[in-house]
CSV table of C-alpha atoms in Angstrom, one decimal:
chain,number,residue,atom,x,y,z
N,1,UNK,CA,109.3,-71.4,-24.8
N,2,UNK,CA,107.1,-71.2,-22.1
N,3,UNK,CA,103.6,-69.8,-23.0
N,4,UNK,CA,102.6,-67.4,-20.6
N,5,UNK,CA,99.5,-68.3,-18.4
N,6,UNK,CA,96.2,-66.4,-18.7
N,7,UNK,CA,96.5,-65.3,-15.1
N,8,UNK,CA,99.6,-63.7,-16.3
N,9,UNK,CA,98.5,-62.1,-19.1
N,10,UNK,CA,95.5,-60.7,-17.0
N,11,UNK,CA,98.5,-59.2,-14.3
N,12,UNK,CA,100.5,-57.4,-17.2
N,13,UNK,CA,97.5,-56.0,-19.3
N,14,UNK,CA,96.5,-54.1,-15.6
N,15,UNK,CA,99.7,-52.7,-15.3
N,16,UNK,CA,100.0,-52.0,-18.7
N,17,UNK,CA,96.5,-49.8,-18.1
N,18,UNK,CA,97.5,-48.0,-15.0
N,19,UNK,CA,100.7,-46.9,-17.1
N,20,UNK,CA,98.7,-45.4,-19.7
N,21,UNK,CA,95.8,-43.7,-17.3
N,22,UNK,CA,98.7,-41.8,-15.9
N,23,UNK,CA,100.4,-40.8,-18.4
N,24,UNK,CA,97.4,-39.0,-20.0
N,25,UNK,CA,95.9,-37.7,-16.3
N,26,UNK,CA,100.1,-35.7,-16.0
N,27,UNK,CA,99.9,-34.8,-19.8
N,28,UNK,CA,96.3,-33.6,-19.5
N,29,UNK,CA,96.6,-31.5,-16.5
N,30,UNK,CA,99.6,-30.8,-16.8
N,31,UNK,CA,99.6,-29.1,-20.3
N,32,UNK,CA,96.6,-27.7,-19.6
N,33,UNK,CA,97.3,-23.7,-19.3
N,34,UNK,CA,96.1,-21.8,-16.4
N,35,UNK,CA,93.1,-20.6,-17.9
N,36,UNK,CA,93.2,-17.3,-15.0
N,37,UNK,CA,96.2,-15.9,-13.2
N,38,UNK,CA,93.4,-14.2,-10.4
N,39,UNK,CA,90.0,-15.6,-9.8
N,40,UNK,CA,86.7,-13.9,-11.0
N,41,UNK,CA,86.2,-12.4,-7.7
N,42,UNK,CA,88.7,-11.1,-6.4
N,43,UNK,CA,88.6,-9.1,-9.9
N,44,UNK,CA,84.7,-8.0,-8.9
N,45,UNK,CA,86.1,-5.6,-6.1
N,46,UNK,CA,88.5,-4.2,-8.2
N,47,UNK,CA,88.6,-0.7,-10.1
N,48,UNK,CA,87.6,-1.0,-13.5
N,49,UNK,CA,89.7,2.4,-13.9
N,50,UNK,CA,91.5,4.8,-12.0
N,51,UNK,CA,93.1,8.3,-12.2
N,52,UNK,CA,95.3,10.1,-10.3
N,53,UNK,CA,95.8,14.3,-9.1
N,54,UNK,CA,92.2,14.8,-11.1
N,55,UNK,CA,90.3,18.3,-11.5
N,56,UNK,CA,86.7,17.0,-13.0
N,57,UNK,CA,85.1,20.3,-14.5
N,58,UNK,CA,80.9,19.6,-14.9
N,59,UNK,CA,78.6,22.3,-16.5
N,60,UNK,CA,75.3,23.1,-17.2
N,61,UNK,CA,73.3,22.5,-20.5
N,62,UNK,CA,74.0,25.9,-20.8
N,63,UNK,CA,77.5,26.1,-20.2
N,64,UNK,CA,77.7,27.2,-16.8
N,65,UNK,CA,80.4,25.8,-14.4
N,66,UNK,CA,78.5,23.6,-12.2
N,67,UNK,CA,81.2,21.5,-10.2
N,68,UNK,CA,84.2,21.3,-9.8
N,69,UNK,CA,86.1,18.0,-7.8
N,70,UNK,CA,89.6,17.7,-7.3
N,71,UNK,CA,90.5,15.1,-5.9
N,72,UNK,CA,94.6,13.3,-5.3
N,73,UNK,CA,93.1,9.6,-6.7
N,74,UNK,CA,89.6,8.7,-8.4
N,75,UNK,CA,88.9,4.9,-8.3
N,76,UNK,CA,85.8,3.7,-10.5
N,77,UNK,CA,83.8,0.3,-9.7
N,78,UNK,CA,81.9,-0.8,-12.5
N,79,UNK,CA,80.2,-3.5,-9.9
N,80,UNK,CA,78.3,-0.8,-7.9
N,81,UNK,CA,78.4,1.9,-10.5
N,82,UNK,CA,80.5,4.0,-7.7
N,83,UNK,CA,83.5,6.5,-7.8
N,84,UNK,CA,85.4,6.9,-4.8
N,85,UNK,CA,87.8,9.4,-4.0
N,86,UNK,CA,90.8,10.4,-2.1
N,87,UNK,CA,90.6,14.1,-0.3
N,88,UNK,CA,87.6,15.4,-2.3
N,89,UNK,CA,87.5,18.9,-2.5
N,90,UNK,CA,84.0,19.6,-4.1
N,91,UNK,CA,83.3,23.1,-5.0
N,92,UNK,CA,79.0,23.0,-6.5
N,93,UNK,CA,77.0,26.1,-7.8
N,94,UNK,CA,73.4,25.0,-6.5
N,95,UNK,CA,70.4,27.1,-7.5
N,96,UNK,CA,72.9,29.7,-7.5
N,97,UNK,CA,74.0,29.0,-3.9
N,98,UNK,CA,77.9,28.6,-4.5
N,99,UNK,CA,79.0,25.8,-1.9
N,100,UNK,CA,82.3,24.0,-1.0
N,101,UNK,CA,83.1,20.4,0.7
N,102,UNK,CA,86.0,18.4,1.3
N,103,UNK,CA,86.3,15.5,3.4
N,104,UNK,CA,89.0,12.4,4.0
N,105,UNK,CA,87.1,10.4,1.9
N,106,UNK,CA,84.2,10.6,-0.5
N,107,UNK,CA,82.0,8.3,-2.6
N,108,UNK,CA,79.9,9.6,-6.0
N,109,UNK,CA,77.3,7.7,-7.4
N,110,UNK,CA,76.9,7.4,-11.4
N,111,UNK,CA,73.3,7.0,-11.5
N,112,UNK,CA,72.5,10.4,-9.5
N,113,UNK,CA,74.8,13.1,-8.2
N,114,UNK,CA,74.7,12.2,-4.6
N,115,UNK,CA,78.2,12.5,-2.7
N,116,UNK,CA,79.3,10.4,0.6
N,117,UNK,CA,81.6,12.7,2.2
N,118,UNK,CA,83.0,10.8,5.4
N,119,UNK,CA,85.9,11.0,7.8
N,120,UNK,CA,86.7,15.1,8.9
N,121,UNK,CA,84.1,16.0,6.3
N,122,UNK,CA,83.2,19.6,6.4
N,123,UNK,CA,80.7,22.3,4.6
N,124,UNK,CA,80.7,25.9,3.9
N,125,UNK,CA,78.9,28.9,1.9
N,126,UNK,CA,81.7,30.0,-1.3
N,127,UNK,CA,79.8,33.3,-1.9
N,128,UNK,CA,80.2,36.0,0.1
N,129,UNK,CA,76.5,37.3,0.9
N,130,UNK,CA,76.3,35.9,4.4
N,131,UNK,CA,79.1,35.1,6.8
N,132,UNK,CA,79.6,31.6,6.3
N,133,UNK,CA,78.4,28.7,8.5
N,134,UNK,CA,79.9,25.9,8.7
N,135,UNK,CA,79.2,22.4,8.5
N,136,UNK,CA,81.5,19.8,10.2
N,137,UNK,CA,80.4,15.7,11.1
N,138,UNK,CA,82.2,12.4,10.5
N,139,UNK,CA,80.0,12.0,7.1
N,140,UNK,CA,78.0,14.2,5.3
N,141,UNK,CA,75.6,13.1,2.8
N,142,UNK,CA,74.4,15.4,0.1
N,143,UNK,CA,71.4,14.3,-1.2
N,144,UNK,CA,71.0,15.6,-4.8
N,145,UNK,CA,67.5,15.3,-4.7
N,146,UNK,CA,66.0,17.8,-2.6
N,147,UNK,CA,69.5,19.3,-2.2
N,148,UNK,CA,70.2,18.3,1.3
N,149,UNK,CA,72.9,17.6,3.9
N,150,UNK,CA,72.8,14.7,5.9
N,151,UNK,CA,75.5,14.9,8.9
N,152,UNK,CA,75.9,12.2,11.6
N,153,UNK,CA,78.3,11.9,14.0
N,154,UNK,CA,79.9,14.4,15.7
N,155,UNK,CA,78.0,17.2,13.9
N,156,UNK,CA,78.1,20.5,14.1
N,157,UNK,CA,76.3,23.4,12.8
N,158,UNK,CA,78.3,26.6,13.3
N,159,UNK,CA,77.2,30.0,12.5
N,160,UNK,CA,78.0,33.7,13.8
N,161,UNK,CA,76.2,33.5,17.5
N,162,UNK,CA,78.0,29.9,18.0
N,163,UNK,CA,78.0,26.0,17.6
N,164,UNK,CA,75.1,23.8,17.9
N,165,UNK,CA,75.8,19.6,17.8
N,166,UNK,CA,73.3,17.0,17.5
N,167,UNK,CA,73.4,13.4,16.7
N,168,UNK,CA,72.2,14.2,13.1
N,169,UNK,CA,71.7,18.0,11.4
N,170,UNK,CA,69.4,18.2,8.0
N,171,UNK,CA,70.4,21.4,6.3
N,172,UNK,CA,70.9,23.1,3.3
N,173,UNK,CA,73.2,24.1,0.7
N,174,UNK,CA,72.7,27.3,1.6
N,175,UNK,CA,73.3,26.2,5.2
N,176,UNK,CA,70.7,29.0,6.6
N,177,UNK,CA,68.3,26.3,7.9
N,178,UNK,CA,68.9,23.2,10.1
N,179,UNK,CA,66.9,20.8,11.7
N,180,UNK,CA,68.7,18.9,14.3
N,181,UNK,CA,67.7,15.3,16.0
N,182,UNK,CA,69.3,13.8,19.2
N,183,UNK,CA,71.4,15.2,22.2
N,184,UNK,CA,71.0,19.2,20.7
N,185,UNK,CA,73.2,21.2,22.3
N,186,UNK,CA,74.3,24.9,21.6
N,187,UNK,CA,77.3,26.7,22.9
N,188,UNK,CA,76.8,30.2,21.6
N,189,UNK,CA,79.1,32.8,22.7
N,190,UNK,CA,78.4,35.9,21.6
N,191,UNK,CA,74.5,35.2,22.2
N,192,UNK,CA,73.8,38.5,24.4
N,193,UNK,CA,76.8,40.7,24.2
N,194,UNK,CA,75.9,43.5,22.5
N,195,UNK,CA,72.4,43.8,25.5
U,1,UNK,CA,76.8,40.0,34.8
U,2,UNK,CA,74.9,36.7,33.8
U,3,UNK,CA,73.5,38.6,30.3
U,4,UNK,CA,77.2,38.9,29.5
U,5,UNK,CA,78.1,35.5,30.0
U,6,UNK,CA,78.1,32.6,26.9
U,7,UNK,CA,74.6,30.8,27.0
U,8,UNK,CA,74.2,27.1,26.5
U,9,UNK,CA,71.1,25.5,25.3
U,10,UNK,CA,70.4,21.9,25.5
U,11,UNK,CA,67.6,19.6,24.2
U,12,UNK,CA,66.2,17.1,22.1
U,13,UNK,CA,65.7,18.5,18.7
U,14,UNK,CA,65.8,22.1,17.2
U,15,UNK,CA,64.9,23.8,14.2
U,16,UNK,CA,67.2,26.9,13.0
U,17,UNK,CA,66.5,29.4,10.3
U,18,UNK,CA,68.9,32.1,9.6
U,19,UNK,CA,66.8,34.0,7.6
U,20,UNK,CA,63.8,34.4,9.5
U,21,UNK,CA,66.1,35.1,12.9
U,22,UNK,CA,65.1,32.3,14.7
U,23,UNK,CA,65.7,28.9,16.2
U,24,UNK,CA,63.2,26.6,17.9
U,25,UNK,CA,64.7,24.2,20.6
U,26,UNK,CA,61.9,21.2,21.9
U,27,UNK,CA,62.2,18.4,24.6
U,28,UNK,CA,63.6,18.8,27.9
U,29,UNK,CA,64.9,22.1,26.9
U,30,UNK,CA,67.8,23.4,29.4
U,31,UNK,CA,69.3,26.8,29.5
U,32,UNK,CA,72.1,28.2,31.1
U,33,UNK,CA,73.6,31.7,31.1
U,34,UNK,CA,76.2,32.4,34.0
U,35,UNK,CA,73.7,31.6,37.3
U,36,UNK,CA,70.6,31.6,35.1
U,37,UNK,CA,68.5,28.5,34.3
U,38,UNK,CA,65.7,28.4,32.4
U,39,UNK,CA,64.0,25.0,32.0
U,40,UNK,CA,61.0,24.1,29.4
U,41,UNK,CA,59.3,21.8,27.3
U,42,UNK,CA,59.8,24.8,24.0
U,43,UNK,CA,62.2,27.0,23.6
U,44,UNK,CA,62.0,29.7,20.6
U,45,UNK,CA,64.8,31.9,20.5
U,46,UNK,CA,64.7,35.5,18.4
U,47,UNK,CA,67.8,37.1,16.9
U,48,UNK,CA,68.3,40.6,16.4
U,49,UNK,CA,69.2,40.4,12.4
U,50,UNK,CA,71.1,44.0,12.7
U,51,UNK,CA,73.7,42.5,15.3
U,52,UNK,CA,73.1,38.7,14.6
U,53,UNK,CA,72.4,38.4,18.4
U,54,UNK,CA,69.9,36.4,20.5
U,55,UNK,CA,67.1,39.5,21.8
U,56,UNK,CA,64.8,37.3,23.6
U,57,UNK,CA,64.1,33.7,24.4
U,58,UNK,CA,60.7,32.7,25.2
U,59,UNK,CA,60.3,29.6,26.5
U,60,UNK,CA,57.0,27.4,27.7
U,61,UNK,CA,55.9,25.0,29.6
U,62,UNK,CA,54.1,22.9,31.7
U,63,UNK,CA,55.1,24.9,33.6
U,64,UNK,CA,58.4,26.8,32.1
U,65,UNK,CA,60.8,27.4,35.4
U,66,UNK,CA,63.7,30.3,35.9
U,67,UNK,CA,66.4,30.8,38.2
U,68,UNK,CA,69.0,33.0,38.7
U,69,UNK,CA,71.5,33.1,41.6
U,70,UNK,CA,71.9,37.0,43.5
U,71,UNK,CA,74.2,37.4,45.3
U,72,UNK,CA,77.0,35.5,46.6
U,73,UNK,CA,75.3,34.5,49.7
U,74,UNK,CA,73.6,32.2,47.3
U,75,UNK,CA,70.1,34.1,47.4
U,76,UNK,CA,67.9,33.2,44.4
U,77,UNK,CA,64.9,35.2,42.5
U,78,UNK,CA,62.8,31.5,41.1
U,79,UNK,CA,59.5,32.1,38.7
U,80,UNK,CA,57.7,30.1,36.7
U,81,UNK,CA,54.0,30.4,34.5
U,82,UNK,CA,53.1,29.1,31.2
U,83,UNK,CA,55.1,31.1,29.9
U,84,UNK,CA,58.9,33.0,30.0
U,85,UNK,CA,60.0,35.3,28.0
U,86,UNK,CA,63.4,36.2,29.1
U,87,UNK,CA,64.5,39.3,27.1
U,88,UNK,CA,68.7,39.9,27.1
U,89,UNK,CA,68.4,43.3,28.0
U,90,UNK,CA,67.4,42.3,31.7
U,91,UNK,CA,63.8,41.3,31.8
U,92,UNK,CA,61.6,38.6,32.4
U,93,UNK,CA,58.0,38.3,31.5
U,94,UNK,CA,56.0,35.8,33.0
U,95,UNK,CA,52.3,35.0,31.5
U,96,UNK,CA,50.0,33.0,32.4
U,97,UNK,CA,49.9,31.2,36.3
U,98,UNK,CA,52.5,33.6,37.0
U,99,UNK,CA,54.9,33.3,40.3
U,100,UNK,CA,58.0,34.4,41.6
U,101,UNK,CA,59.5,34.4,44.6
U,102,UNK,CA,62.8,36.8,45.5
U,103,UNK,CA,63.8,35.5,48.8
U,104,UNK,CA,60.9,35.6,51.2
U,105,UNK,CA,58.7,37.7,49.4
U,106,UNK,CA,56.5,36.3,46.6
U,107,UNK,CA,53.7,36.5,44.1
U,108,UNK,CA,51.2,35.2,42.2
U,109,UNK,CA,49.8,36.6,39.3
U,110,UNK,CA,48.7,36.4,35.6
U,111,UNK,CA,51.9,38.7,34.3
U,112,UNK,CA,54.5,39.6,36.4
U,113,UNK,CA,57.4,42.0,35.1
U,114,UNK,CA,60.9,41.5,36.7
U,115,UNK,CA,63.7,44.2,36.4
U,116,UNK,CA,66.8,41.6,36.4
U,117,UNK,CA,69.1,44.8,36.8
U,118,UNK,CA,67.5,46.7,39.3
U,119,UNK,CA,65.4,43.7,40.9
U,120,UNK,CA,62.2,45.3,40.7
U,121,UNK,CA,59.0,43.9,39.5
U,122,UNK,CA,55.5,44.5,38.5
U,123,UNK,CA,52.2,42.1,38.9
U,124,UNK,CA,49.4,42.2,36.5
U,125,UNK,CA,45.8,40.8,37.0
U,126,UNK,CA,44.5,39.9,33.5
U,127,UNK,CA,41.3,38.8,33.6
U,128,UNK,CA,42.3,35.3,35.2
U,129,UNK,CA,41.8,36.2,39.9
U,130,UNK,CA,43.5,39.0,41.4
U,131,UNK,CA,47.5,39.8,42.4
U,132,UNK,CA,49.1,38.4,45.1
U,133,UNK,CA,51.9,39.8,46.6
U,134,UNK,CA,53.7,38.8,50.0
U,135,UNK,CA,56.4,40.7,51.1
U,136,UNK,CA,58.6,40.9,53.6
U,137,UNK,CA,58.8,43.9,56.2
U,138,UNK,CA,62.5,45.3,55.7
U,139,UNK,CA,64.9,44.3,58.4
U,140,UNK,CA,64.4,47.2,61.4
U,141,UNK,CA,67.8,48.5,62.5
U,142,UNK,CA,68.7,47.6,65.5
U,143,UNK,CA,69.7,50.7,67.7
């Protein structure tokens, strides 16, 4: 019987450690379930909840109507506390000033009732004391604060004597004052007629 | 006729509120109606509330300048003062450093008057010089 050497024993004990690291690195990973089937952020930018072909009814403490959206699909986003919409139609009563807006595309914030109207956005009166004016621009902001209208790019204010654009109009609900900024320029038609 | 015509204002910035009748245009103000031009630093325009028309513009300047083409041989009546008030129905007002000139005949004056639809005018002395009018002998006919 021929007793191994010690260099021998040395060779076999190495091999017989490699064996083993293996073994437990494929059972270790390997049994090891995939702790998420999509990774944290792509979840972040995500709708926390969404509904579709909505009519959202809001109303004062004392039980007026207040606004009405309806919109085709309503997407939630608990990371920047946002709702965006699909075709908004937005009909508000505001200090009794009935108004309606619709746009493409439109964004609602929780923490304040601003709306981001952008992409063929558009403004008018509802009630039927004044021929309406009408607001048009790529977005229009309504600013729930002092109840204003911010419209940039291709606005357009238009009202009975004609159209007036400017890079950016500040109105009002009631859409009976304008302030315009940038490149004003008024086309109105039936300015002089009656003279 | 040029009062019938669409008018087009241009400027900087403007102001408009509906219920008070009245719109303020300011910077570089531009406005055309047929062959008139108007152009000032301050444009306020005034709308008749009953018709929801524009009754007068009264524009200023440093100075304000109007135009208006007469005939087609391409004749002009050109004013300016401190201040135009053009009212739709056919007249012009012009207060303050007053002038306008209708071909070859001209004044200068604090207010002048001009009829746009008959083309006649009126010059005012104010308080500020004296009237003064040049105009043109009428062509003798030839016989």
């Amino acid at each position: 019987m021929n007793i191994l050497s010690s260099k021998d024993w040395a060779k076999k004990l190495l091999i017989l450690l490699a064996i083993a690291a293996s073994a437990t690195a494929f059972f270790w990973y390997g049994a090891s379930p995939t702790l998420t089937l999509v990774s944290t952020d792509e979840l972040s930018d995500s709708p926390d909840y969404f509904l579709e072909n909505v009519t959202s009814r809001e109303y004062t403490i004392d039980g007026k109507l207040e606004q009405t959206i309806k919109t085709s699909k309503l997407s939630h986003f608990n990371s920047n506390k946002q709702t965006e919409a699909i075709s908004p139609k937005i009909e508000t009563v505001t200090n009794d000033i009935a108004w309606y807006a619709e746009a493409d595309f439109g964004k609602l914030n929780d923490a304040n009732k601003d709306i981001l109207l952008t992409s063929n956005a558009f403004v008018t009166r509802k009630d039927s004391t004044t021929t309406s004016n009408r607001l048009n621009a790529d977005s229009i902001h309504y600013n729930d604060v002092d109840k204003s209208l911010i419209s940039l790019g291709n606005a357009e204010l238009i009202t009975q004597q004609g159209i007036t654009k400017a890079d950016t109009i500040r109105s009002f609900v009631d859409l009976e004052t304008a302030q315009f900024k940038g490149n004003v320029s008024g086309h109105y038609e039936q300015a002089t007629q009656n003279q | 006729s040029d009062t019938s015509q669409p008018l087009e204002i241009q400027a900087d910035e403007a102001f408009y509120d509906q219920k008070a009748g009245e719109a303020t245009y300011k910077g570089d103000v531009l406005i055309k109606q047929g062959t008139i031009e108007i152009k000032a630093d301050f444009l306020k325009v005034f709308t008749d509330p009953a018709t929801n028309t524009f009754s007068s513009l009264q524009a200023t300047g440093t100075p304000a300048r109007f135009t208006q083409q007469l005939d087609e041989a391409g004749n002009r009546v050109t004013s300016r003062g401190d201040q135009i008030d053009y009212i739709t129905d056919g007249r012009l007002e012009i207060n303050g450093k007053g002038y306008l000139k209708r071909g070859l005949d001209e004044i200068d004056a604090d207010f002048i008057l001009y009829m746009m639809k008959n083309e006649t005018f009126t010059a005012e002395n104010r308080g500020n010089g004296r009237v003064k009018m040049t105009l043109q002998p009428a062509q003798e006919k030839s016989e």
